[in-house]
PDB file of C-alpha atoms in Angstrom:
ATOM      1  CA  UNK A   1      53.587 -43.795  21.905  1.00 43.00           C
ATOM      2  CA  UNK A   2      52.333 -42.037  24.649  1.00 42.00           C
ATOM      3  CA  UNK A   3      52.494 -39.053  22.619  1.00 44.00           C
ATOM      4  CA  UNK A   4      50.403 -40.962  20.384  1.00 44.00           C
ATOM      5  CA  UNK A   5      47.884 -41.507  22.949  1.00 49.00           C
ATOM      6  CA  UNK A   6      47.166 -38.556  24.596  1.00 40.00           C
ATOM      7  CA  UNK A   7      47.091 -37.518  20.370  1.00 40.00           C
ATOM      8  CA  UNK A   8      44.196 -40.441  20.498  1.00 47.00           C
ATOM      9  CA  UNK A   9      42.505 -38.718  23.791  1.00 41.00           C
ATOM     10  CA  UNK A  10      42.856 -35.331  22.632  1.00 38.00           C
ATOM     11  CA  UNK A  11      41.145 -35.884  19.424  1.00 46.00           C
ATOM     12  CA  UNK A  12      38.216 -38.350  21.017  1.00 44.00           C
ATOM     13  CA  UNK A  13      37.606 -35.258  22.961  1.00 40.00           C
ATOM     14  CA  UNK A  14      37.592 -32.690  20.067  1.00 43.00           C
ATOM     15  CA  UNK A  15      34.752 -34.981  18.683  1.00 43.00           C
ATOM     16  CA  UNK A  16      32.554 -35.319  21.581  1.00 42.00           C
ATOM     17  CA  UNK A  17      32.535 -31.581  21.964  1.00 40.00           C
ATOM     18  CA  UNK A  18      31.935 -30.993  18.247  1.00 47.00           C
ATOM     19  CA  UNK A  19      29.238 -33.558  18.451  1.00 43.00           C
ATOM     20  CA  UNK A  20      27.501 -31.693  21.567  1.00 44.00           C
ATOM     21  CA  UNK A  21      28.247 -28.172  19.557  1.00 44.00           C
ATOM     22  CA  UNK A  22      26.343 -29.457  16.783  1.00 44.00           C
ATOM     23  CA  UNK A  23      23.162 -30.396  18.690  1.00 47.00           C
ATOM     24  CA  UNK A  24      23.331 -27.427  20.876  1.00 51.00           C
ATOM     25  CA  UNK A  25      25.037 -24.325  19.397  1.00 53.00           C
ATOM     26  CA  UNK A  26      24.274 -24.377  16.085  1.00 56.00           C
ATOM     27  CA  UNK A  27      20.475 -24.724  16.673  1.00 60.00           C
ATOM     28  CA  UNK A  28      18.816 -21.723  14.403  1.00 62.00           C
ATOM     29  CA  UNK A  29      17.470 -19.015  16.740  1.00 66.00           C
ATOM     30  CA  UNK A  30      13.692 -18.677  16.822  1.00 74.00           C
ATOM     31  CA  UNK A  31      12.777 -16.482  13.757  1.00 88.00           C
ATOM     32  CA  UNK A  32      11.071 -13.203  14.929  1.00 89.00           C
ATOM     33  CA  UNK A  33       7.219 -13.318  14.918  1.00 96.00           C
ATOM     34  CA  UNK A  34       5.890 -10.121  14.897  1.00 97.00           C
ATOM     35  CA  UNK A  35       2.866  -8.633  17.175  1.00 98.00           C
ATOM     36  CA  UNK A  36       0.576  -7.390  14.988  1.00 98.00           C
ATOM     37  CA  UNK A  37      -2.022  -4.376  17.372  1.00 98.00           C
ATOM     38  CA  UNK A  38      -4.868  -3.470  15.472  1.00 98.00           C
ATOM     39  CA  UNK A  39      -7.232  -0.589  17.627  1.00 98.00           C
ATOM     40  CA  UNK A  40     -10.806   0.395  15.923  1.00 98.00           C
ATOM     41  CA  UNK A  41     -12.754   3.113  17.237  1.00 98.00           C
ATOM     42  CA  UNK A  42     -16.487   3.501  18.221  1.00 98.00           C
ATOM     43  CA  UNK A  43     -19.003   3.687  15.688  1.00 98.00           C
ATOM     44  CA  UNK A  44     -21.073   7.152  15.875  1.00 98.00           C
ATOM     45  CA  UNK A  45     -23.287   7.296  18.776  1.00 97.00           C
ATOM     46  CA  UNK A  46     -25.354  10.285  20.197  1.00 96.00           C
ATOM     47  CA  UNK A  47     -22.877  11.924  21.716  1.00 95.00           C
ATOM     48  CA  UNK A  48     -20.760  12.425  18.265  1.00 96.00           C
ATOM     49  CA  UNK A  49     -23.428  14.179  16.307  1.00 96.00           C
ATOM     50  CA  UNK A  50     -24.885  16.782  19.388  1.00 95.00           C
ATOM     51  CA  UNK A  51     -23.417  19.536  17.012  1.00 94.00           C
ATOM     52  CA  UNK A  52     -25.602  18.208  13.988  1.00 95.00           C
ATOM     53  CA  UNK A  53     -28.266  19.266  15.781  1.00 96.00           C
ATOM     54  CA  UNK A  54     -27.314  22.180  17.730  1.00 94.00           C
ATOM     55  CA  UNK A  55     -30.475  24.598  15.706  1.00 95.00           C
ATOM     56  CA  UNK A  56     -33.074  22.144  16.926  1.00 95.00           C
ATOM     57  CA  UNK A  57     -35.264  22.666  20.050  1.00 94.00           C
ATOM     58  CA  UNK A  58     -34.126  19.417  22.406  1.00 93.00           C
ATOM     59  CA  UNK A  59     -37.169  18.543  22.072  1.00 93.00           C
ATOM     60  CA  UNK A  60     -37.505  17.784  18.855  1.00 95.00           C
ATOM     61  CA  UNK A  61     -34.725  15.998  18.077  1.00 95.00           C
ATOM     62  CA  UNK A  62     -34.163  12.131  17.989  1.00 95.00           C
ATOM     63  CA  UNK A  63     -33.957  10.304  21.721  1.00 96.00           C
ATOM     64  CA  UNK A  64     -30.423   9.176  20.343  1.00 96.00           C
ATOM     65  CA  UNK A  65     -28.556  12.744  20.231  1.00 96.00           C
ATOM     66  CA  UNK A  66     -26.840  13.188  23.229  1.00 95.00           C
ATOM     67  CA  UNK A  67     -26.743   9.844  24.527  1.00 95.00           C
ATOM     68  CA  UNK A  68     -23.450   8.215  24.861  1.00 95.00           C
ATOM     69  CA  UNK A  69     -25.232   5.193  24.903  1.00 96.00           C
ATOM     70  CA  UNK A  70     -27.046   4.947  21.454  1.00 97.00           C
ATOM     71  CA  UNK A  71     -25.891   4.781  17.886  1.00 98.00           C
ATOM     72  CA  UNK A  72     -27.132   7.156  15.469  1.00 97.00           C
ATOM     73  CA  UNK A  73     -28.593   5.701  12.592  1.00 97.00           C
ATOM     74  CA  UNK A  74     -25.211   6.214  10.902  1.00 98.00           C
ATOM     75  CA  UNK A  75     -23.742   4.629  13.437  1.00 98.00           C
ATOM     76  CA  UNK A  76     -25.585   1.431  13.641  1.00 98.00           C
ATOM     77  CA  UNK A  77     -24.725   1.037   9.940  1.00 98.00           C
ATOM     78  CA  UNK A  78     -21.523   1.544  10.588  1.00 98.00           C
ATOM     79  CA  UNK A  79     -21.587  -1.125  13.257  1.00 98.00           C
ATOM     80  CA  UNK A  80     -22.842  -3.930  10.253  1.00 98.00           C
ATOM     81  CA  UNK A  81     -20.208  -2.695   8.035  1.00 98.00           C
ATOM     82  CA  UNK A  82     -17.369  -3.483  10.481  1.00 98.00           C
ATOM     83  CA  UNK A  83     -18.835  -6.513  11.589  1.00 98.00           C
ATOM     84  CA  UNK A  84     -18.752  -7.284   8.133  1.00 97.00           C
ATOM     85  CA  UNK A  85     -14.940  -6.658   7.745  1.00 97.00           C
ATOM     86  CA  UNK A  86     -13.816  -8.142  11.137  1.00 97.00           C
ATOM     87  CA  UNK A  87     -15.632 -11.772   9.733  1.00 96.00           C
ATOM     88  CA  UNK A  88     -12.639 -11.692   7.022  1.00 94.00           C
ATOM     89  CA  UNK A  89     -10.237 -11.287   9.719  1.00 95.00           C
ATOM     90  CA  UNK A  90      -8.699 -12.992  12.225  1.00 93.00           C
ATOM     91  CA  UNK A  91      -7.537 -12.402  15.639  1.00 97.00           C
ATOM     92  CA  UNK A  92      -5.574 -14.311  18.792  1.00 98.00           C
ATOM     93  CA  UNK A  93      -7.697 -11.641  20.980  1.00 98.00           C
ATOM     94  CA  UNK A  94      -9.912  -8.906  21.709  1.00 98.00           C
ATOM     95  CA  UNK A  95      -9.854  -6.482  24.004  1.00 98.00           C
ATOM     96  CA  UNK A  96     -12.395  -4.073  24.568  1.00 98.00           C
ATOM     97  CA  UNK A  97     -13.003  -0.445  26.555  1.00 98.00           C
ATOM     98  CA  UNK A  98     -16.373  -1.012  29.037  1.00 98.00           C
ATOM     99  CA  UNK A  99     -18.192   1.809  27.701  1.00 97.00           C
ATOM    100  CA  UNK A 100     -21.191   0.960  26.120  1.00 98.00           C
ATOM    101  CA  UNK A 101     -20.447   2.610  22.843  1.00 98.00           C
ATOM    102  CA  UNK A 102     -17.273   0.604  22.313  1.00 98.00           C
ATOM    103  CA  UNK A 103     -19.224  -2.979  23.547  1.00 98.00           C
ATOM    104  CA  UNK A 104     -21.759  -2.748  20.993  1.00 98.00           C
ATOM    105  CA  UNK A 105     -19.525  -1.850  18.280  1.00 98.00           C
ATOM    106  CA  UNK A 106     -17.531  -5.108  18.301  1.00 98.00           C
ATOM    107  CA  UNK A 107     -20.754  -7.220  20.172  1.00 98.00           C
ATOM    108  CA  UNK A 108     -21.868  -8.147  16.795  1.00 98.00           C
ATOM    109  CA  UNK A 109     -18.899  -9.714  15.030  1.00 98.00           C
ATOM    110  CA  UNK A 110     -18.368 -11.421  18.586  1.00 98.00           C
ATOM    111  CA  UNK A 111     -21.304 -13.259  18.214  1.00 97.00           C
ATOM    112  CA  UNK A 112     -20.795 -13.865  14.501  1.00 96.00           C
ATOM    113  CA  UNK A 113     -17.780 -15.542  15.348  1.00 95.00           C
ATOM    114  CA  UNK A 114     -18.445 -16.684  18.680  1.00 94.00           C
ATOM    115  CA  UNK A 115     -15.519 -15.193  20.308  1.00 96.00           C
ATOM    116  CA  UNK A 116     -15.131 -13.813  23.452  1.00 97.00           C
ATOM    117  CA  UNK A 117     -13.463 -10.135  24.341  1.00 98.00           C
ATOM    118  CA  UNK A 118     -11.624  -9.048  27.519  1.00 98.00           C
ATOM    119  CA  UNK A 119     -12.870  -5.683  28.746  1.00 98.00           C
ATOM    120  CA  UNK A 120      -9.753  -3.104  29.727  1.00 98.00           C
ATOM    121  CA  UNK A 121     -10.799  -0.578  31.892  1.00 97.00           C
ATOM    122  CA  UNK A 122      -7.777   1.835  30.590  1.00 97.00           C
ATOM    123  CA  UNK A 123      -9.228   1.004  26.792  1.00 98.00           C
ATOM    124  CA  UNK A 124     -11.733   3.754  28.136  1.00 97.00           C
ATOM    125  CA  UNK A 125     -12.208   7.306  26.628  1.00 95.00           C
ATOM    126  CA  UNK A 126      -9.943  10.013  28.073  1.00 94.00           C
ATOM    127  CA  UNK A 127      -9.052  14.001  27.549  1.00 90.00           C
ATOM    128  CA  UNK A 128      -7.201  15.063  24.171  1.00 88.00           C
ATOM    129  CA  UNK A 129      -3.814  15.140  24.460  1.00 89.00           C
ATOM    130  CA  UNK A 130      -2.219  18.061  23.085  1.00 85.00           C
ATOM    131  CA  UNK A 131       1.023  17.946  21.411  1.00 82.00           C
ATOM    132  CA  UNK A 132       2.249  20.883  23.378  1.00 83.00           C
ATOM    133  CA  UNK A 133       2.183  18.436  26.407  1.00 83.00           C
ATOM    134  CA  UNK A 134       4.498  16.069  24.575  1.00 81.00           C
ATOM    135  CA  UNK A 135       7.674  18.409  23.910  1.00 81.00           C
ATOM    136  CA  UNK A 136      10.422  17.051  25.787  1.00 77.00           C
ATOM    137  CA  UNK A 137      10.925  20.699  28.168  1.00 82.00           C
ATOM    138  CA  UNK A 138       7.438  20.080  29.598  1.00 86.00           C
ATOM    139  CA  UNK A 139       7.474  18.747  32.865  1.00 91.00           C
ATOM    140  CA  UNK A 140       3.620  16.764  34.165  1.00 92.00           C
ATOM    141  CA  UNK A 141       2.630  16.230  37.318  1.00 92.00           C
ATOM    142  CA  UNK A 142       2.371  12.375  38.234  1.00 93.00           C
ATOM    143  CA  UNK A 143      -1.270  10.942  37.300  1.00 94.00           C
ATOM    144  CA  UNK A 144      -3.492  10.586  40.122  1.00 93.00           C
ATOM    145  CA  UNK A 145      -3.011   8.334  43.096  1.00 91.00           C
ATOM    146  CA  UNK A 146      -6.269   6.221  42.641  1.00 90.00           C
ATOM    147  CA  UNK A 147      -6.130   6.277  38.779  1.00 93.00           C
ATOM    148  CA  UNK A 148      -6.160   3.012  38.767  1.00 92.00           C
ATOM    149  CA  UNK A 149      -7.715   1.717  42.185  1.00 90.00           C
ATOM    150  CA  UNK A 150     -11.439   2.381  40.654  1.00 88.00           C
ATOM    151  CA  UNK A 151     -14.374   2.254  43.108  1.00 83.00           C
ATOM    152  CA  UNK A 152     -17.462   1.468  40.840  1.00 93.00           C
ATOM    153  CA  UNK A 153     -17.731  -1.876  39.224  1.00 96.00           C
ATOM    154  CA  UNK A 154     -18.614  -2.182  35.145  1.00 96.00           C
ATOM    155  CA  UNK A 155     -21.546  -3.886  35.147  1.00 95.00           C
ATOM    156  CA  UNK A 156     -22.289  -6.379  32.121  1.00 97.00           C
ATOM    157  CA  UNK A 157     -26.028  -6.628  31.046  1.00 97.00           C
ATOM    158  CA  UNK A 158     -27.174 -10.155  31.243  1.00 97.00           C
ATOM    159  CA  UNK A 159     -27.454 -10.329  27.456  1.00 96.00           C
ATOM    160  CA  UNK A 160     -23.697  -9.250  26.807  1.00 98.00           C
ATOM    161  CA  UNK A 161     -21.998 -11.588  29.771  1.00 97.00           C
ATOM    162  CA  UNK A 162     -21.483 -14.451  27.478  1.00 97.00           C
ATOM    163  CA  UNK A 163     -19.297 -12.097  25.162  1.00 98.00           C
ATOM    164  CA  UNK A 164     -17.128 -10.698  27.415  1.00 98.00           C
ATOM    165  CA  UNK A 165     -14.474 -11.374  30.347  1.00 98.00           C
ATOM    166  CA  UNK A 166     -12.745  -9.520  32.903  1.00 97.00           C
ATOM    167  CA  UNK A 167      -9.191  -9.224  33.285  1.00 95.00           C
ATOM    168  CA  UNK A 168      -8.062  -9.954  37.120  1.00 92.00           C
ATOM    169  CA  UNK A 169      -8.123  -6.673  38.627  1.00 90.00           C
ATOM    170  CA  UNK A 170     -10.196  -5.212  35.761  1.00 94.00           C
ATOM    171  CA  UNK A 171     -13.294  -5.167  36.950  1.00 96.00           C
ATOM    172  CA  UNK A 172     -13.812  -1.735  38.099  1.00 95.00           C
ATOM    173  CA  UNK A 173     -14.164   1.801  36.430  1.00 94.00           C
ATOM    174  CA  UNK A 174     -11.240   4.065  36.656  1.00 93.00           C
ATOM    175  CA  UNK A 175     -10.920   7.057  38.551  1.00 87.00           C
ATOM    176  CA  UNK A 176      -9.937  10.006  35.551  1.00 87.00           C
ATOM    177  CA  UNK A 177     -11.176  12.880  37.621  1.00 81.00           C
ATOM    178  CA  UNK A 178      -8.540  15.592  37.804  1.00 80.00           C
ATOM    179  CA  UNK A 179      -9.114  19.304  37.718  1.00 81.00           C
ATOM    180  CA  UNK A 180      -6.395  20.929  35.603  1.00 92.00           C
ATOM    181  CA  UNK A 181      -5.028  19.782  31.786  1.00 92.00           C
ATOM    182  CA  UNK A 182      -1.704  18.902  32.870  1.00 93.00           C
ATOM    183  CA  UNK A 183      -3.467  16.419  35.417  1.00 94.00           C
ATOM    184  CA  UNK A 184      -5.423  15.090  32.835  1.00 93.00           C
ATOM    185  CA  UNK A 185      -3.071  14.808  30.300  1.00 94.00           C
ATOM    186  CA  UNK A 186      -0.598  13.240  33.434  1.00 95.00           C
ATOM    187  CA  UNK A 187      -3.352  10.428  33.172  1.00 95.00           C
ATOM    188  CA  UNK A 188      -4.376  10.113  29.185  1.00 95.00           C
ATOM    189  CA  UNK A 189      -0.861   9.487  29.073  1.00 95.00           C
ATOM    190  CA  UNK A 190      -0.467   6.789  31.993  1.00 96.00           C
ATOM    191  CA  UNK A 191      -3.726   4.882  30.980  1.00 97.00           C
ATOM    192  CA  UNK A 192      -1.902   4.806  27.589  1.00 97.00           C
ATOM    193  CA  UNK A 193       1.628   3.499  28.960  1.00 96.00           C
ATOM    194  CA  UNK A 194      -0.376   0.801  31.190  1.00 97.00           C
ATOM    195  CA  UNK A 195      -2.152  -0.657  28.168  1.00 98.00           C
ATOM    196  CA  UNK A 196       0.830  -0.616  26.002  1.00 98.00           C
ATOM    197  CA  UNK A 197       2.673  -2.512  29.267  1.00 98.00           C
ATOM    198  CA  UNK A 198       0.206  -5.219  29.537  1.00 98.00           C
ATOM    199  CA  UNK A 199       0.316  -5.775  25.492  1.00 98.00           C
ATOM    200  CA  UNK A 200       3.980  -6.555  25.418  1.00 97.00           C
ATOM    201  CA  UNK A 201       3.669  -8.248  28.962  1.00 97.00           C
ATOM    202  CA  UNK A 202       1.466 -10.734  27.024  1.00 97.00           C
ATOM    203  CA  UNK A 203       2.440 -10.503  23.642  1.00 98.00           C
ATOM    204  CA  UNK A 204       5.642  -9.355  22.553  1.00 97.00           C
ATOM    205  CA  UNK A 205       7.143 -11.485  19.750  1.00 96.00           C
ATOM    206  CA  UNK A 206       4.524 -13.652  19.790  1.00 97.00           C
ATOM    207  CA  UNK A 207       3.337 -13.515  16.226  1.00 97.00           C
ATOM    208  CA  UNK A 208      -0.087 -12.954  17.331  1.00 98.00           C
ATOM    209  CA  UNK A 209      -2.945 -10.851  15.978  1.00 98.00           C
ATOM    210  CA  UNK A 210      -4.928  -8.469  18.371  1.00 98.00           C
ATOM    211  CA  UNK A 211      -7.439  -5.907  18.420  1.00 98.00           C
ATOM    212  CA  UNK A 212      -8.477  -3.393  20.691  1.00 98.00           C
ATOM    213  CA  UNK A 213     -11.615  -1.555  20.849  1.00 98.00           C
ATOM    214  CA  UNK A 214     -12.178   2.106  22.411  1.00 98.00           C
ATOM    215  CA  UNK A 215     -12.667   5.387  21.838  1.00 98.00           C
ATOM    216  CA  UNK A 216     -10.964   8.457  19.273  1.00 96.00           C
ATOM    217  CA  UNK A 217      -8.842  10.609  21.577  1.00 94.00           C
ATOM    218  CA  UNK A 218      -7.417   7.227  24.023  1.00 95.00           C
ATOM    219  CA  UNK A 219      -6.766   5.797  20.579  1.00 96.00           C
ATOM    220  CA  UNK A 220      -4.789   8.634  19.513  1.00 94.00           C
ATOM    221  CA  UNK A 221      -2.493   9.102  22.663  1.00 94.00           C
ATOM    222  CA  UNK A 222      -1.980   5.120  22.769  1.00 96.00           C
ATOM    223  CA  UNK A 223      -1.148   5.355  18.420  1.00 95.00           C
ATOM    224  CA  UNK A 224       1.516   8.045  19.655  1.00 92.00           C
ATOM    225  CA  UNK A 225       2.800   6.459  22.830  1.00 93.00           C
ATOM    226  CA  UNK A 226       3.172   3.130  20.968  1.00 95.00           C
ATOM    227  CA  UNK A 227       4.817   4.502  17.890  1.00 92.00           C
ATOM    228  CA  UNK A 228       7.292   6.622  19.976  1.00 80.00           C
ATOM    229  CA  UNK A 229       7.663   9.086  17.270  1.00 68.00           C
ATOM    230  CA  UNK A 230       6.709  12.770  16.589  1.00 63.00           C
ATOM    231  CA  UNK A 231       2.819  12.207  15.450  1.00 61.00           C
ATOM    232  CA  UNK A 232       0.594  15.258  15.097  1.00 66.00           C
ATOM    233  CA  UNK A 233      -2.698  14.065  16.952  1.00 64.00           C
ATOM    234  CA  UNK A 234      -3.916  11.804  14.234  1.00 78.00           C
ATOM    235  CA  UNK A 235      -7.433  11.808  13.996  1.00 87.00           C
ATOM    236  CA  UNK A 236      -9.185   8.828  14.125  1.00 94.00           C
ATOM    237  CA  UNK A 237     -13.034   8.153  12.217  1.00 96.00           C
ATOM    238  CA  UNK A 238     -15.646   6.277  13.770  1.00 97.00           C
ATOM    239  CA  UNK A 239     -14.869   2.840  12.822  1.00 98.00           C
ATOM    240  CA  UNK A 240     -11.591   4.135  11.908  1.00 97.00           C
ATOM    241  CA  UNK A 241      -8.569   1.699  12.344  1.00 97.00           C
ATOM    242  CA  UNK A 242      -5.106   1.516  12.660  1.00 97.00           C
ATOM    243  CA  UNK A 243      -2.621  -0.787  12.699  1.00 98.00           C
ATOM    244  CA  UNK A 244       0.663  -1.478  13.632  1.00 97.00           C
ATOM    245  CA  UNK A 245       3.395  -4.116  13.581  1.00 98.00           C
ATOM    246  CA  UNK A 246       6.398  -4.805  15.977  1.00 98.00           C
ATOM    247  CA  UNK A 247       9.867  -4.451  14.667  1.00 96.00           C
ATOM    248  CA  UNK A 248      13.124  -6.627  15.798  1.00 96.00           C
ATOM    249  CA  UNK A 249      14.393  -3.711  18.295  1.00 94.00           C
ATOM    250  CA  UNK A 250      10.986  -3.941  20.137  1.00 94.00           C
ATOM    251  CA  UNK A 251       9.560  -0.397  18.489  1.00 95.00           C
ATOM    252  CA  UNK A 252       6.103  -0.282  16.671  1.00 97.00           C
ATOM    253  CA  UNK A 253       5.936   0.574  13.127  1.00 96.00           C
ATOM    254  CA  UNK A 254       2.531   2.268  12.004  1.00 95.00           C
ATOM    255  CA  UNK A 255       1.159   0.110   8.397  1.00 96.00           C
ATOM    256  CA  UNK A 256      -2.468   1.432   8.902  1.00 95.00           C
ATOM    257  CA  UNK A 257      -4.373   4.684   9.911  1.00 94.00           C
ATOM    258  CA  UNK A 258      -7.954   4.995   9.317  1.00 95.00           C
ATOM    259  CA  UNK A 259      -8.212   2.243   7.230  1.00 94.00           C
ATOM    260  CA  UNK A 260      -5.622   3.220   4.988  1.00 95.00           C
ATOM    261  CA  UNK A 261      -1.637   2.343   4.295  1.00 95.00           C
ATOM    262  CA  UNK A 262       0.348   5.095   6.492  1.00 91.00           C
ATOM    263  CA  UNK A 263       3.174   6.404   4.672  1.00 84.00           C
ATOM    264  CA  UNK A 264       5.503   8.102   7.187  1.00 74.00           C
TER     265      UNK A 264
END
């Protein structure tokens, strides 16, 4: 009988634990929702189309060529275009570089859609990154000290500040000044790293839907650095997107490149 019993006890037990197995371990792990990073560069602005022009006088061509801070007529139908394209779109957030170029490129769909867009001072445009920097037997020196300190503050224009936000500690210009290539490539790559840090900081596995804003050659090195794989610098349009799409193991899969399915 008293085998019986502690039989009775024994099995009681089993089916309490069974019972709390049930409604804890067997719960279904949280299916993977993939980050989805889209990045769209500039449209054309002055700067972009100085060669265009390089057989005129200066002072006969157009106030825009030159000027960082103007589209070309190409470019400011290439701004409606995207805006156009963004509107069938949708995104969990924006995040833009603070040069003017790359605020008035997405400005308009913002306030087509009244959303808002975070300005990242490391979305800013930086050297070309040669590939011949990225072989494995090159050793860079670190980036600079104060490449991310920043001593001048971006300044909004009173029409824009509705649109836009600043990350904390964002607010400021960075310091990219170096005097050799390897120094500047040292800090392309670290701006690059940094951004890709605070996406999966915020992001990772979240299923969300973002898009940055910036320039051709930052876009490139961040495509690269992101996609961890052997990449010749891939050239990137004026309003030329790409996409990609986390994978299980935490890499980045590229689906888009100027506006067209990548095929590897």
């Amino acid at each position: 009988m008293k085998n019986r019993g502690l039989f009775s006890v024994l099995s009681a037990l089993a089916w309490l634990v069974g019972i709390a197995s049930t409604s804890q371990g067997t719960q279904q792990p949280r299916a993977f929702q993939p980050l989805t990073v889209y990045y769209v560069r500039h449209a054309e602005s002055g700067h972009n189309v100085v060669k265009n022009w390089k057989l005129v006088p200066t002072a006969l061509r157009p106030a825009y060529v030159g000027n960082e801070d103007a589209f070309s007529p190409a470019g400011e139908k290439q701004v409606a275009t995207l805006t156009c394209e963004l509107r069938t779109m949708k995104f969990d957030f924006i995040a833009a570089s603070p040069m003017w170029r790359a605020r008035n490129t997405i400005l308009p769909y913002l306030k087509a859609c009244g959303q808002k867009a975070e300005i990242w001072p490391e979305l800013t445009e930086t050297p070309s990154v040669h590939t011949q920097w990225l072989r494995a037997d090159v050793r860079l020196p670190p980036p600079s000290p104060k490449l991310f300190d920043g001593e001048t503050a971006i300044q909004l224009p009173e029409d824009e500040q509705p649109f836009f936000t600043f990350r904390k500690g964002g607010s400021r210009l960075l310091d990219l000044y170096n005097s050799d290539e390897a120094g500047r490539t040292a800090n392309s790559l670290a701006l690059a790293q940094k951004t890709i840090a605070l996406i999966r900081d915020r992001y990772s596995q979240s299923g969300k839907t973002i898009l940055l804003v910036g320039h051709g050659n930052s876009g490139s090195t961040l495509l690269r650095e992101l996609i961890a794989i052997e990449l010749d610098k891939p050239h990137l349009d004026n309003i030329g997107m790409w996409m990609a799409e986390e994978q299980p193991n935490g890499s980045f899969q590229l689906k888009l490149l100027n506006n067209r399915p990548y095929v590897n």
